PDB file of C-alpha atoms in Angstrom:
ATOM      1  CA  MET A  10       0.000   0.000   0.000  1.00  0.00           C
ATOM      2  CA  GLU A  11       1.415   3.360  -0.996  1.00  0.00           C
ATOM      3  CA  LYS A  12       1.349   5.785   1.916  1.00  0.00           C
ATOM      4  CA  ARG A  13       0.642   8.869  -0.142  1.00  0.00           C
ATOM      5  CA  LYS A  14      -2.446   7.407  -1.779  1.00  0.00           C
ATOM      6  CA  LEU A  15      -3.856   6.304   1.557  1.00  0.00           C
ATOM      7  CA  LEU A  16      -3.420   9.731   3.110  1.00  0.00           C
ATOM      8  CA  ASP A  17      -4.840  11.480   0.029  1.00  0.00           C
ATOM      9  CA  ARG A  18      -8.097   9.561   0.397  1.00  0.00           C
ATOM     10  CA  MET A  19      -8.693  10.773   3.938  1.00  0.00           C
ATOM     11  CA  PRO A  20     -11.349  13.498   4.394  1.00  0.00           C
ATOM     12  CA  MET A  21     -10.130  16.998   5.149  1.00  0.00           C
ATOM     13  CA  LYS A  22     -12.845  17.999   7.609  1.00  0.00           C
ATOM     14  CA  HIS A  23     -11.411  19.495  10.836  1.00  0.00           C
ATOM     15  CA  THR A  24      -7.987  20.273   9.398  1.00  0.00           C
ATOM     16  CA  TRP A  25      -7.580  23.196  11.868  1.00  0.00           C
ATOM     17  CA  LYS A  26      -3.985  23.829  10.874  1.00  0.00           C
ATOM     18  CA  ALA A  27      -3.159  20.143  11.310  1.00  0.00           C
ATOM     19  CA  ALA A  28      -0.167  20.522   9.012  1.00  0.00           C
ATOM     20  CA  CYS A  29       1.535  22.562  11.711  1.00  0.00           C
ATOM     21  CA  LEU A  30       0.667  20.016  14.346  1.00  0.00           C
ATOM     22  CA  LEU A  31       1.874  17.152  12.169  1.00  0.00           C
ATOM     23  CA  ALA A  32       5.075  19.002  11.327  1.00  0.00           C
ATOM     24  CA  VAL A  33       5.949  19.570  14.983  1.00  0.00           C
ATOM     25  CA  TRP A  34       4.963  15.991  15.824  1.00  0.00           C
ATOM     26  CA  CYS A  35       7.194  14.539  13.131  1.00  0.00           C
ATOM     27  CA  MET A  36      10.162  16.836  13.787  1.00  0.00           C
ATOM     28  CA  THR A  37      10.305  16.152  17.490  1.00  0.00           C
ATOM     29  CA  SER A  38       9.466  12.480  17.300  1.00  0.00           C
ATOM     30  CA  PHE A  39      12.260  11.501  14.904  1.00  0.00           C
ATOM     31  CA  SER A  40      15.087  12.428  17.251  1.00  0.00           C
ATOM     32  CA  PHE A  41      12.982  11.167  20.155  1.00  0.00           C
ATOM     33  CA  ALA A  42      12.546   7.730  18.587  1.00  0.00           C
ATOM     34  CA  ALA A  43      16.218   7.351  17.877  1.00  0.00           C
ATOM     35  CA  SER A  44      17.390   8.146  21.390  1.00  0.00           C
ATOM     36  CA  PHE A  45      14.640   7.359  23.895  1.00  0.00           C
ATOM     37  CA  GLU A  46      13.193   4.142  25.279  1.00  0.00           C
ATOM     38  CA  LEU A  47       9.618   4.352  26.519  1.00  0.00           C
ATOM     39  CA  PRO A  48       9.575   3.873  30.296  1.00  0.00           C
ATOM     40  CA  ASP A  49       7.482   1.193  31.980  1.00  0.00           C
ATOM     41  CA  ILE A  50       4.357   2.620  33.577  1.00  0.00           C
ATOM     42  CA  SER A  51       3.361  -0.645  35.258  1.00  0.00           C
ATOM     43  CA  LYS A  52       4.847  -3.617  37.061  1.00  0.00           C
ATOM     44  CA  THR A  53       4.232  -7.300  36.363  1.00  0.00           C
ATOM     45  CA  VAL A  54       2.917  -9.190  39.394  1.00  0.00           C
ATOM     46  CA  PRO A  55       3.016 -13.022  39.074  1.00  0.00           C
ATOM     47  CA  VAL A  56      -0.051 -14.761  40.512  1.00  0.00           C
ATOM     48  CA  ASN A  57      -1.500 -18.260  40.492  1.00  0.00           C
ATOM     49  CA  VAL A  58      -5.274 -18.016  40.557  1.00  0.00           C
ATOM     50  CA  ARG A  59      -7.694 -20.658  39.285  1.00  0.00           C
ATOM     51  CA  LEU A  60     -11.420 -20.013  39.076  1.00  0.00           C
ATOM     52  CA  LEU A  61     -13.778 -22.979  38.681  1.00  0.00           C
ATOM     53  CA  SER A  62     -17.382 -23.468  37.669  1.00  0.00           C
ATOM     54  CA  ASN A  63     -19.046 -26.493  39.267  1.00  0.00           C
ATOM     55  CA  ALA A  64     -22.008 -28.451  38.007  1.00  0.00           C
ATOM     56  CA  LYS A  65     -24.420 -26.146  39.827  1.00  0.00           C
ATOM     57  CA  PRO A  66     -24.829 -22.470  38.866  1.00  0.00           C
ATOM     58  CA  LEU A  67     -22.599 -20.395  41.099  1.00  0.00           C
ATOM     59  CA  GLU A  68     -20.233 -17.480  41.124  1.00  0.00           C
ATOM     60  CA  ASP A  69     -16.539 -17.941  41.884  1.00  0.00           C
ATOM     61  CA  THR A  70     -14.894 -14.546  42.416  1.00  0.00           C
ATOM     62  CA  TYR A  71     -11.353 -13.359  42.986  1.00  0.00           C
ATOM     63  CA  VAL A  72     -10.515  -9.742  43.791  1.00  0.00           C
ATOM     64  CA  PHE A  73      -7.171  -8.193  42.888  1.00  0.00           C
ATOM     65  CA  SER A  74      -6.379  -5.042  44.846  1.00  0.00           C
ATOM     66  CA  GLU A  75      -3.198  -2.971  44.666  1.00  0.00           C
ATOM     67  CA  PRO A  76      -3.594   0.253  46.697  1.00  0.00           C
ATOM     68  CA  GLY A  77      -2.782   3.320  44.629  1.00  0.00           C
ATOM     69  CA  ALA A  78      -2.617   1.476  41.296  1.00  0.00           C
ATOM     70  CA  SER A  79      -3.739   3.487  38.276  1.00  0.00           C
ATOM     71  CA  PHE A  80      -5.041   0.369  36.496  1.00  0.00           C
ATOM     72  CA  ILE A  81      -4.943  -3.434  36.619  1.00  0.00           C
ATOM     73  CA  LYS A  82      -4.745  -5.658  33.551  1.00  0.00           C
ATOM     74  CA  VAL A  83      -5.429  -9.390  33.997  1.00  0.00           C
ATOM     75  CA  HIS A  84      -3.707 -12.087  31.912  1.00  0.00           C
ATOM     76  CA  PHE A  85      -5.325 -15.495  31.379  1.00  0.00           C
ATOM     77  CA  SER A  86      -2.869 -18.316  30.735  1.00  0.00           C
ATOM     78  CA  GLN A  87      -5.615 -20.924  30.276  1.00  0.00           C
ATOM     79  CA  LEU A  88      -9.301 -20.253  29.683  1.00  0.00           C
ATOM     80  CA  THR A  89     -11.523 -23.312  29.236  1.00  0.00           C
ATOM     81  CA  LEU A  90     -15.206 -22.431  29.165  1.00  0.00           C
ATOM     82  CA  GLU A  91     -18.192 -24.541  28.245  1.00  0.00           C
ATOM     83  CA  GLU A  92     -21.157 -22.989  26.485  1.00  0.00           C
ATOM     84  CA  GLY A  93     -23.155 -20.824  28.870  1.00  0.00           C
ATOM     85  CA  VAL A  94     -20.198 -20.088  31.137  1.00  0.00           C
ATOM     86  CA  VAL A  95     -18.488 -16.695  31.048  1.00  0.00           C
ATOM     87  CA  VAL A  96     -15.637 -14.972  32.819  1.00  0.00           C
ATOM     88  CA  GLU A  97     -16.320 -11.425  33.926  1.00  0.00           C
ATOM     89  CA  VAL A  98     -13.613  -8.819  34.530  1.00  0.00           C
ATOM     90  CA  ALA A  99     -15.035  -5.704  36.160  1.00  0.00           C
ATOM     91  CA  SER A 100     -14.377  -2.666  38.293  1.00  0.00           C
ATOM     92  CA  PRO A 101     -16.089  -2.653  41.713  1.00  0.00           C
ATOM     93  CA  ASN A 102     -18.480   0.118  40.645  1.00  0.00           C
ATOM     94  CA  ARG A 103     -19.144  -1.723  37.347  1.00  0.00           C
ATOM     95  CA  THR A 104     -18.323   1.229  35.130  1.00  0.00           C
ATOM     96  CA  GLU A 105     -16.010  -1.181  33.307  1.00  0.00           C
ATOM     97  CA  VAL A 106     -17.310  -4.711  32.662  1.00  0.00           C
ATOM     98  CA  TYR A 107     -15.894  -7.239  30.168  1.00  0.00           C
ATOM     99  CA  HIS A 108     -17.317 -10.709  29.466  1.00  0.00           C
ATOM    100  CA  TYR A 109     -15.342 -13.540  27.867  1.00  0.00           C
ATOM    101  CA  GLY A 110     -16.852 -16.830  26.739  1.00  0.00           C
ATOM    102  CA  THR A 111     -17.974 -18.862  23.740  1.00  0.00           C
ATOM    103  CA  LYS A 112     -20.658 -16.287  22.912  1.00  0.00           C
ATOM    104  CA  HIS A 113     -19.045 -13.245  24.495  1.00  0.00           C
ATOM    105  CA  SER A 114     -16.206 -11.569  22.637  1.00  0.00           C
ATOM    106  CA  ALA A 115     -15.241  -8.574  24.743  1.00  0.00           C
ATOM    107  CA  PRO A 116     -12.103  -6.770  23.526  1.00  0.00           C
ATOM    108  CA  ARG A 117      -8.776  -8.277  24.544  1.00  0.00           C
ATOM    109  CA  THR A 118      -5.083  -7.917  23.778  1.00  0.00           C
ATOM    110  CA  MET A 119      -2.360 -10.437  22.988  1.00  0.00           C
ATOM    111  CA  SER A 120       1.391 -10.650  23.496  1.00  0.00           C
ATOM    112  CA  GLY A 121       4.044 -13.355  23.546  1.00  0.00           C
ATOM    113  CA  ASP A 122       2.515 -16.766  22.803  1.00  0.00           C
ATOM    114  CA  ASP A 123      -1.094 -15.669  23.395  1.00  0.00           C
ATOM    115  CA  ASP A 124      -3.621 -17.093  20.949  1.00  0.00           C
ATOM    116  CA  GLY A 125      -6.499 -14.717  21.758  1.00  0.00           C
ATOM    117  CA  ILE A 126      -8.815 -17.610  22.668  1.00  0.00           C
ATOM    118  CA  GLU A 127      -7.421 -19.534  25.631  1.00  0.00           C
ATOM    119  CA  ARG A 128      -4.486 -17.210  26.361  1.00  0.00           C
ATOM    120  CA  PHE A 129      -4.861 -13.421  26.316  1.00  0.00           C
ATOM    121  CA  SER A 130      -5.059 -10.299  28.452  1.00  0.00           C
ATOM    122  CA  ALA A 131      -8.371  -8.747  29.365  1.00  0.00           C
ATOM    123  CA  MET A 132      -8.794  -5.049  28.812  1.00  0.00           C
ATOM    124  CA  SER A 133      -7.315  -2.939  31.584  1.00  0.00           C
ATOM    125  CA  VAL A 134      -9.579  -1.775  34.398  1.00  0.00           C
ATOM    126  CA  SER A 135      -8.848   1.707  35.711  1.00  0.00           C
ATOM    127  CA  GLY A 136      -8.262   2.090  39.436  1.00  0.00           C
ATOM    128  CA  ASP A 137      -6.638  -0.115  42.051  1.00  0.00           C
ATOM    129  CA  THR A 138      -9.165  -2.952  42.248  1.00  0.00           C
ATOM    130  CA  VAL A 139     -10.534  -5.464  39.751  1.00  0.00           C
ATOM    131  CA  GLU A 140     -12.990  -8.286  40.283  1.00  0.00           C
ATOM    132  CA  VAL A 141     -12.731 -11.474  38.214  1.00  0.00           C
ATOM    133  CA  ARG A 142     -15.561 -13.975  38.420  1.00  0.00           C
ATOM    134  CA  ILE A 143     -16.674 -17.062  36.560  1.00  0.00           C
ATOM    135  CA  LEU A 144     -20.415 -17.231  35.999  1.00  0.00           C
ATOM    136  CA  GLY A 145     -22.615 -20.162  35.011  1.00  0.00           C
ATOM    137  CA  ALA A 146     -22.629 -23.927  35.405  1.00  0.00           C
ATOM    138  CA  GLY A 147     -20.112 -26.132  33.679  1.00  0.00           C
ATOM    139  CA  GLY A 148     -18.213 -28.927  35.350  1.00  0.00           C
ATOM    140  CA  GLN A 149     -15.141 -28.602  33.112  1.00  0.00           C
ATOM    141  CA  SER A 150     -14.945 -24.810  32.959  1.00  0.00           C
ATOM    142  CA  SER A 151     -11.998 -22.968  34.482  1.00  0.00           C
ATOM    143  CA  ALA A 152      -9.953 -19.796  34.210  1.00  0.00           C
ATOM    144  CA  VAL A 153      -6.278 -19.619  35.168  1.00  0.00           C
ATOM    145  CA  ILE A 154      -4.611 -16.243  35.773  1.00  0.00           C
ATOM    146  CA  ASP A 155      -0.808 -16.246  35.836  1.00  0.00           C
ATOM    147  CA  HIS A 156      -0.016 -12.539  36.163  1.00  0.00           C
ATOM    148  CA  ILE A 157      -1.453  -9.047  36.289  1.00  0.00           C
ATOM    149  CA  GLN A 158      -0.053  -5.730  35.106  1.00  0.00           C
ATOM    150  CA  VAL A 159      -0.380  -3.135  37.837  1.00  0.00           C
ATOM    151  CA  GLY A 160      -0.291   0.474  36.667  1.00  0.00           C
ATOM    152  CA  LEU A 161       2.041   2.622  38.725  1.00  0.00           C
ATOM    153  CA  PRO A 162       0.404   5.413  40.745  1.00  0.00           C
ATOM    154  CA  GLU A 163       0.278   8.614  38.720  1.00  0.00           C
ATOM    155  CA  PRO A 164       2.710  10.510  41.027  1.00  0.00           C
ATOM    156  CA  GLN A 165       5.236   7.676  40.653  1.00  0.00           C
ATOM    157  CA  VAL A 166       4.939   7.788  36.860  1.00  0.00           C
ATOM    158  CA  GLU A 167       5.471  11.537  36.944  1.00  0.00           C
ATOM    159  CA  GLN A 168       8.524  11.159  39.188  1.00  0.00           C
ATOM    160  CA  GLN A 169       9.918   8.496  36.889  1.00  0.00           C
ATOM    161  CA  LEU A 170       9.464  10.674  33.818  1.00  0.00           C
ATOM    162  CA  ASN A 171      11.060  13.677  35.496  1.00  0.00           C
ATOM    163  CA  GLY A 172      14.157  11.598  36.171  1.00  0.00           C
ATOM    164  CA  LEU A 173      14.686  10.582  32.549  1.00  0.00           C
ATOM    165  CA  ASP A 174      17.551  11.961  30.497  1.00  0.00           C
ATOM    166  CA  VAL A 175      15.429  13.437  27.714  1.00  0.00           C
ATOM    167  CA  GLU A 176      16.852  15.873  25.169  1.00  0.00           C
ATOM    168  CA  THR A 177      16.085  19.542  25.853  1.00  0.00           C
ATOM    169  CA  GLU A 178      14.418  19.802  22.441  1.00  0.00           C
ATOM    170  CA  SER A 179      11.426  17.870  23.792  1.00  0.00           C
ATOM    171  CA  ILE A 180      10.115  21.100  25.395  1.00  0.00           C
ATOM    172  CA  CYS A 181      10.211  24.430  23.549  1.00  0.00           C
ATOM    173  CA  GLY A 182      11.023  27.343  25.816  1.00  0.00           C
ATOM    174  CA  ASN A 183      12.023  27.396  29.455  1.00  0.00           C
ATOM    175  CA  SER A 184       9.182  25.381  30.989  1.00  0.00           C
ATOM    176  CA  ASP A 185       6.350  22.990  30.213  1.00  0.00           C
ATOM    177  CA  ASP A 186       3.283  25.180  29.661  1.00  0.00           C
ATOM    178  CA  LYS A 187       0.815  22.403  28.880  1.00  0.00           C
ATOM    179  CA  ARG A 188      -2.326  22.222  31.004  1.00  0.00           C
ATOM    180  CA  GLY A 189      -5.102  19.695  31.387  1.00  0.00           C
ATOM    181  CA  ALA A 190      -7.382  19.716  28.340  1.00  0.00           C
ATOM    182  CA  SER A 191     -10.476  20.358  30.457  1.00  0.00           C
ATOM    183  CA  CYS A 192      -8.906  23.606  31.682  1.00  0.00           C
ATOM    184  CA  PHE A 193      -9.519  25.050  28.192  1.00  0.00           C
ATOM    185  CA  GLU A 194     -13.097  23.823  27.739  1.00  0.00           C
ATOM    186  CA  PHE A 195     -14.614  27.299  28.105  1.00  0.00           C
ATOM    187  CA  SER A 196     -11.717  29.656  27.395  1.00  0.00           C
ATOM    188  CA  HIS A 197     -10.695  27.881  24.158  1.00  0.00           C
ATOM    189  CA  PRO A 198     -13.744  25.831  23.074  1.00  0.00           C
ATOM    190  CA  THR A 199     -12.477  25.201  19.524  1.00  0.00           C
ATOM    191  CA  GLU A 200      -9.136  23.859  20.660  1.00  0.00           C
ATOM    192  CA  TYR A 201     -10.845  21.789  23.339  1.00  0.00           C
ATOM    193  CA  GLN A 202     -13.236  20.200  20.831  1.00  0.00           C
ATOM    194  CA  HIS A 203     -10.308  19.366  18.572  1.00  0.00           C
ATOM    195  CA  SER A 204      -8.606  17.523  21.420  1.00  0.00           C
ATOM    196  CA  LYS A 205     -11.411  14.947  21.694  1.00  0.00           C
ATOM    197  CA  PRO A 206     -10.116  12.607  18.936  1.00  0.00           C
ATOM    198  CA  VAL A 207      -6.803  12.289  20.818  1.00  0.00           C
ATOM    199  CA  ALA A 208      -6.353   9.139  22.913  1.00  0.00           C
ATOM    200  CA  ARG A 209      -3.872   7.450  25.182  1.00  0.00           C
ATOM    201  CA  ILE A 210      -2.533   4.185  23.784  1.00  0.00           C
ATOM    202  CA  LEU A 211      -1.403   1.485  26.217  1.00  0.00           C
ATOM    203  CA  ILE A 212       1.031  -1.039  24.710  1.00  0.00           C
ATOM    204  CA  ASP A 213       1.367  -4.483  26.302  1.00  0.00           C
ATOM    205  CA  GLY A 214       0.036  -3.021  29.541  1.00  0.00           C
ATOM    206  CA  ARG A 215       3.466  -1.495  30.146  1.00  0.00           C
ATOM    207  CA  LYS A 216       4.105   1.472  27.820  1.00  0.00           C
ATOM    208  CA  SER A 217       2.051   4.540  27.021  1.00  0.00           C
ATOM    209  CA  CYS A 218       1.906   6.967  24.094  1.00  0.00           C
ATOM    210  CA  THR A 219      -0.443   9.365  22.309  1.00  0.00           C
ATOM    211  CA  ALA A 220      -2.644   8.432  19.351  1.00  0.00           C
ATOM    212  CA  TRP A 221      -5.394  10.227  17.410  1.00  0.00           C
ATOM    213  CA  ARG A 222      -8.192   9.512  14.977  1.00  0.00           C
ATOM    214  CA  VAL A 223      -7.410  10.714  11.468  1.00  0.00           C
ATOM    215  CA  GLY A 224     -10.226  10.992   8.928  1.00  0.00           C
ATOM    216  CA  ALA A 225     -13.815   9.815   9.246  1.00  0.00           C
ATOM    217  CA  ASP A 226     -12.987   6.139   8.699  1.00  0.00           C
ATOM    218  CA  ASN A 227     -11.428   3.612  11.054  1.00  0.00           C
ATOM    219  CA  HIS A 228      -7.897   5.045  11.134  1.00  0.00           C
ATOM    220  CA  VAL A 229      -5.739   5.994  14.113  1.00  0.00           C
ATOM    221  CA  ILE A 230      -2.207   7.421  13.987  1.00  0.00           C
ATOM    222  CA  THR A 231       0.515   6.953  16.578  1.00  0.00           C
ATOM    223  CA  ASN A 232       4.308   6.842  16.536  1.00  0.00           C
ATOM    224  CA  ASN A 233       6.408   4.002  15.147  1.00  0.00           C
ATOM    225  CA  HIS A 234       8.499   4.073  18.327  1.00  0.00           C
ATOM    226  CA  CYS A 235       5.267   3.273  20.200  1.00  0.00           C
ATOM    227  CA  VAL A 236       3.772   0.649  17.888  1.00  0.00           C
ATOM    228  CA  GLY A 237       6.292  -0.588  15.351  1.00  0.00           C
ATOM    229  CA  ASP A 238       5.047  -4.037  14.351  1.00  0.00           C
ATOM    230  CA  ALA A 239       1.995  -6.325  14.334  1.00  0.00           C
ATOM    231  CA  ARG A 240       2.974  -7.897  17.669  1.00  0.00           C
ATOM    232  CA  GLU A 241       2.909  -4.535  19.450  1.00  0.00           C
ATOM    233  CA  ALA A 242      -0.344  -3.616  17.709  1.00  0.00           C
ATOM    234  CA  ALA A 243      -2.022  -6.801  18.967  1.00  0.00           C
ATOM    235  CA  SER A 244      -1.012  -5.901  22.534  1.00  0.00           C
ATOM    236  CA  ALA A 245      -2.386  -2.351  22.419  1.00  0.00           C
ATOM    237  CA  GLU A 246      -5.555  -0.687  23.642  1.00  0.00           C
ATOM    238  CA  LEU A 247      -6.693   2.915  23.253  1.00  0.00           C
ATOM    239  CA  TRP A 248      -8.225   5.072  25.977  1.00  0.00           C
ATOM    240  CA  PHE A 249     -10.447   7.876  24.713  1.00  0.00           C
ATOM    241  CA  ASN A 250     -11.568  10.630  27.088  1.00  0.00           C
ATOM    242  CA  PHE A 251      -8.710   9.898  29.483  1.00  0.00           C
ATOM    243  CA  GLN A 252      -8.789  13.341  31.091  1.00  0.00           C
ATOM    244  CA  GLN A 253     -10.179  15.243  34.034  1.00  0.00           C
ATOM    245  CA  LYS A 254     -13.912  15.974  34.133  1.00  0.00           C
ATOM    246  CA  TYR A 255     -13.078  19.588  34.889  1.00  0.00           C
ATOM    247  CA  CYS A 256      -9.881  21.550  35.441  1.00  0.00           C
ATOM    248  CA  GLY A 257      -8.031  19.882  38.317  1.00  0.00           C
ATOM    249  CA  GLY A 258     -10.941  17.503  38.943  1.00  0.00           C
ATOM    250  CA  GLU A 259     -11.486  13.757  39.038  1.00  0.00           C
ATOM    251  CA  ARG A 260     -11.059  11.427  36.094  1.00  0.00           C
ATOM    252  CA  ALA A 261     -13.732  11.386  33.422  1.00  0.00           C
ATOM    253  CA  ASP A 262     -15.299   8.143  32.186  1.00  0.00           C
ATOM    254  CA  ILE A 263     -12.976   6.382  29.722  1.00  0.00           C
ATOM    255  CA  ILE A 264     -13.932   4.573  26.530  1.00  0.00           C
ATOM    256  CA  LYS A 265     -11.468   1.769  25.739  1.00  0.00           C
ATOM    257  CA  VAL A 266     -11.038  -0.131  22.481  1.00  0.00           C
ATOM    258  CA  SER A 267      -8.425  -2.613  21.317  1.00  0.00           C
ATOM    259  CA  VAL A 268      -6.337  -2.320  18.169  1.00  0.00           C
ATOM    260  CA  ASP A 269      -7.479  -4.410  15.220  1.00  0.00           C
ATOM    261  CA  GLN A 270      -4.688  -4.097  12.644  1.00  0.00           C
ATOM    262  CA  LEU A 271      -1.427  -2.332  11.930  1.00  0.00           C
ATOM    263  CA  LEU A 272      -2.150  -0.905   8.471  1.00  0.00           C
ATOM    264  CA  GLU A 273       1.114   0.912   7.814  1.00  0.00           C
ATOM    265  CA  THR A 274       4.271   1.861   9.673  1.00  0.00           C
ATOM    266  CA  ASP A 275       7.371   3.890   8.828  1.00  0.00           C
ATOM    267  CA  TRP A 276      10.446   4.195  11.053  1.00  0.00           C
ATOM    268  CA  THR A 277      11.835   7.227   9.198  1.00  0.00           C
ATOM    269  CA  LEU A 278       8.599   9.210   9.633  1.00  0.00           C
ATOM    270  CA  ASP A 279       8.072   7.663  13.081  1.00  0.00           C
ATOM    271  CA  MET A 280       4.460   6.981  12.120  1.00  0.00           C
ATOM    272  CA  SER A 281       2.111   4.006  12.436  1.00  0.00           C
ATOM    273  CA  LEU A 282      -1.436   3.789  11.090  1.00  0.00           C
ATOM    274  CA  LEU A 283      -3.858   1.517  12.955  1.00  0.00           C
ATOM    275  CA  SER A 284      -7.466   0.401  12.894  1.00  0.00           C
ATOM    276  CA  VAL A 285      -9.481  -0.489  15.988  1.00  0.00           C
ATOM    277  CA  LYS A 286     -12.115  -3.003  16.963  1.00  0.00           C
ATOM    278  CA  ASP A 287     -15.561  -1.691  17.966  1.00  0.00           C
ATOM    279  CA  PHE A 288     -15.042   1.454  15.928  1.00  0.00           C
ATOM    280  CA  ASP A 289     -18.601   2.635  16.667  1.00  0.00           C
ATOM    281  CA  ALA A 290     -17.623   3.113  20.322  1.00  0.00           C
ATOM    282  CA  ILE A 291     -15.280   5.996  19.415  1.00  0.00           C
ATOM    283  CA  ARG A 292     -17.126   7.658  16.507  1.00  0.00           C
ATOM    284  CA  ALA A 293     -18.585  10.323  18.777  1.00  0.00           C
ATOM    285  CA  PHE A 294     -15.125  11.700  19.589  1.00  0.00           C
ATOM    286  CA  GLY A 295     -14.764  12.993  16.035  1.00  0.00           C
ATOM    287  CA  TYR A 296     -11.567  13.054  14.040  1.00  0.00           C
ATOM    288  CA  LEU A 297      -8.744  15.247  12.827  1.00  0.00           C
ATOM    289  CA  GLY A 298      -7.611  15.711   9.242  1.00  0.00           C
ATOM    290  CA  LEU A 299      -4.397  16.199   7.327  1.00  0.00           C
ATOM    291  CA  ASP A 300      -3.568  19.506   5.696  1.00  0.00           C
ATOM    292  CA  PRO A 301      -0.651  18.788   3.300  1.00  0.00           C
ATOM    293  CA  ARG A 302       0.873  22.232   2.952  1.00  0.00           C
ATOM    294  CA  ILE A 303       3.812  24.262   4.207  1.00  0.00           C
ATOM    295  CA  PRO A 304       2.853  26.144   7.377  1.00  0.00           C
ATOM    296  CA  GLU A 305       2.974  29.912   7.253  1.00  0.00           C
ATOM    297  CA  ALA A 306       5.406  31.924   9.320  1.00  0.00           C
ATOM    298  CA  ASN A 307       3.970  32.938  12.703  1.00  0.00           C
ATOM    299  CA  GLU A 308       0.998  30.599  12.250  1.00  0.00           C
ATOM    300  CA  THR A 309      -0.559  29.580  15.565  1.00  0.00           C
ATOM    301  CA  ILE A 310      -0.552  25.920  16.533  1.00  0.00           C
ATOM    302  CA  TYR A 311      -1.803  23.969  19.524  1.00  0.00           C
ATOM    303  CA  ILE A 312      -0.968  20.419  20.497  1.00  0.00           C
ATOM    304  CA  PRO A 313      -3.239  17.984  22.388  1.00  0.00           C
ATOM    305  CA  GLN A 314      -1.465  14.939  23.770  1.00  0.00           C
ATOM    306  CA  HIS A 315      -0.997  12.442  26.595  1.00  0.00           C
ATOM    307  CA  ALA A 316       2.527  13.456  27.483  1.00  0.00           C
ATOM    308  CA  GLY A 317       4.154  10.757  29.579  1.00  0.00           C
ATOM    309  CA  GLY A 318       0.834   8.886  29.663  1.00  0.00           C
ATOM    310  CA  ARG A 319      -0.751  11.608  31.804  1.00  0.00           C
ATOM    311  CA  PHE A 320      -4.309  12.859  31.512  1.00  0.00           C
ATOM    312  CA  LYS A 321      -4.889  14.616  28.204  1.00  0.00           C
ATOM    313  CA  GLU A 322      -3.170  18.003  28.028  1.00  0.00           C
ATOM    314  CA  LEU A 323      -3.216  20.929  25.616  1.00  0.00           C
ATOM    315  CA  GLY A 324      -0.208  22.993  24.638  1.00  0.00           C
ATOM    316  CA  ILE A 325      -1.589  26.398  23.698  1.00  0.00           C
ATOM    317  CA  TYR A 326       0.585  28.940  25.489  1.00  0.00           C
ATOM    318  CA  SER A 327       4.360  29.230  25.481  1.00  0.00           C
ATOM    319  CA  ASP A 328       6.707  31.159  27.751  1.00  0.00           C
ATOM    320  CA  SER A 329       8.838  31.796  24.661  1.00  0.00           C
ATOM    321  CA  LYS A 330       7.545  34.212  22.021  1.00  0.00           C
ATOM    322  CA  VAL A 331       9.841  32.935  19.287  1.00  0.00           C
ATOM    323  CA  ILE A 332      10.835  29.305  18.809  1.00  0.00           C
ATOM    324  CA  ASP A 333      13.301  28.271  16.122  1.00  0.00           C
ATOM    325  CA  ALA A 334      11.686  25.140  14.693  1.00  0.00           C
ATOM    326  CA  LYS A 335      14.948  24.154  13.021  1.00  0.00           C
ATOM    327  CA  SER A 336      16.575  23.687  16.411  1.00  0.00           C
ATOM    328  CA  THR A 337      14.140  20.833  17.206  1.00  0.00           C
ATOM    329  CA  ASN A 338      15.222  18.758  14.201  1.00  0.00           C
ATOM    330  CA  ARG A 339      18.819  17.882  14.949  1.00  0.00           C
TER     331      ARG A 339
END
């Protein structure tokens, strides 16, 4: 597939100076990809849990709790379910509920030797507690969990990122002027609306990057240094609306989908094009376009992103009036 033809077919609605955004994204990401390894934002916790379904209808439940965890992602090493029996992975308040069984195909991710049927990871559950239960009657049904990914507390992730040896070109100016996206909902409504198609992408339950819907169809763009091959794509899930409900407030409700295919990737451009499963779940967030032109001098840009895997932020202001773009492309 020729990259240029694919991009040319994408609708141009909501371009909003996207050429400038794409230019900055590509310029900074190339040097970033060549010199920076994404940090782990979770820890792997080995477990040995076996849930059984007896001949009589019952509910066998196991609760994983890691105080302060930002999310928990459960891995099944052996899932054997008879018809009518399902495994449920849910948050205590049931805002996130996933069912797996012969007639239940909730989204899932795969890594290593996972086959997506008997061995796979359930979608992550935000927060520090997840409940896993086996429902229904089936004498031979069982679910074996061999490990969980425990998301590091947000302050620990921030501390870890602050300690990295990242090139100074990653921030233009003297300080990081990004703010939570919700802080601009009323002061900059256009920019805020254009941040909605931007999502956090979680790779293998361990790494985090930014991704965004491009065009009206089922296309999502992220970096090659985040998702560089089909194996990484199969392990990835996207979190839309991962932001604060209001400026400085609690977390908003998240919509999560898994990656379907890696459609195209390019190391030189540091770009990967993906499709997702359950595309209808994210249609309402809208999409961005591509504006293939040279940006004008002094043209205003703004950048929505999940820097360091944090809640969605917007870069609108800068403490530096003039930034030499050439200096970011060494």
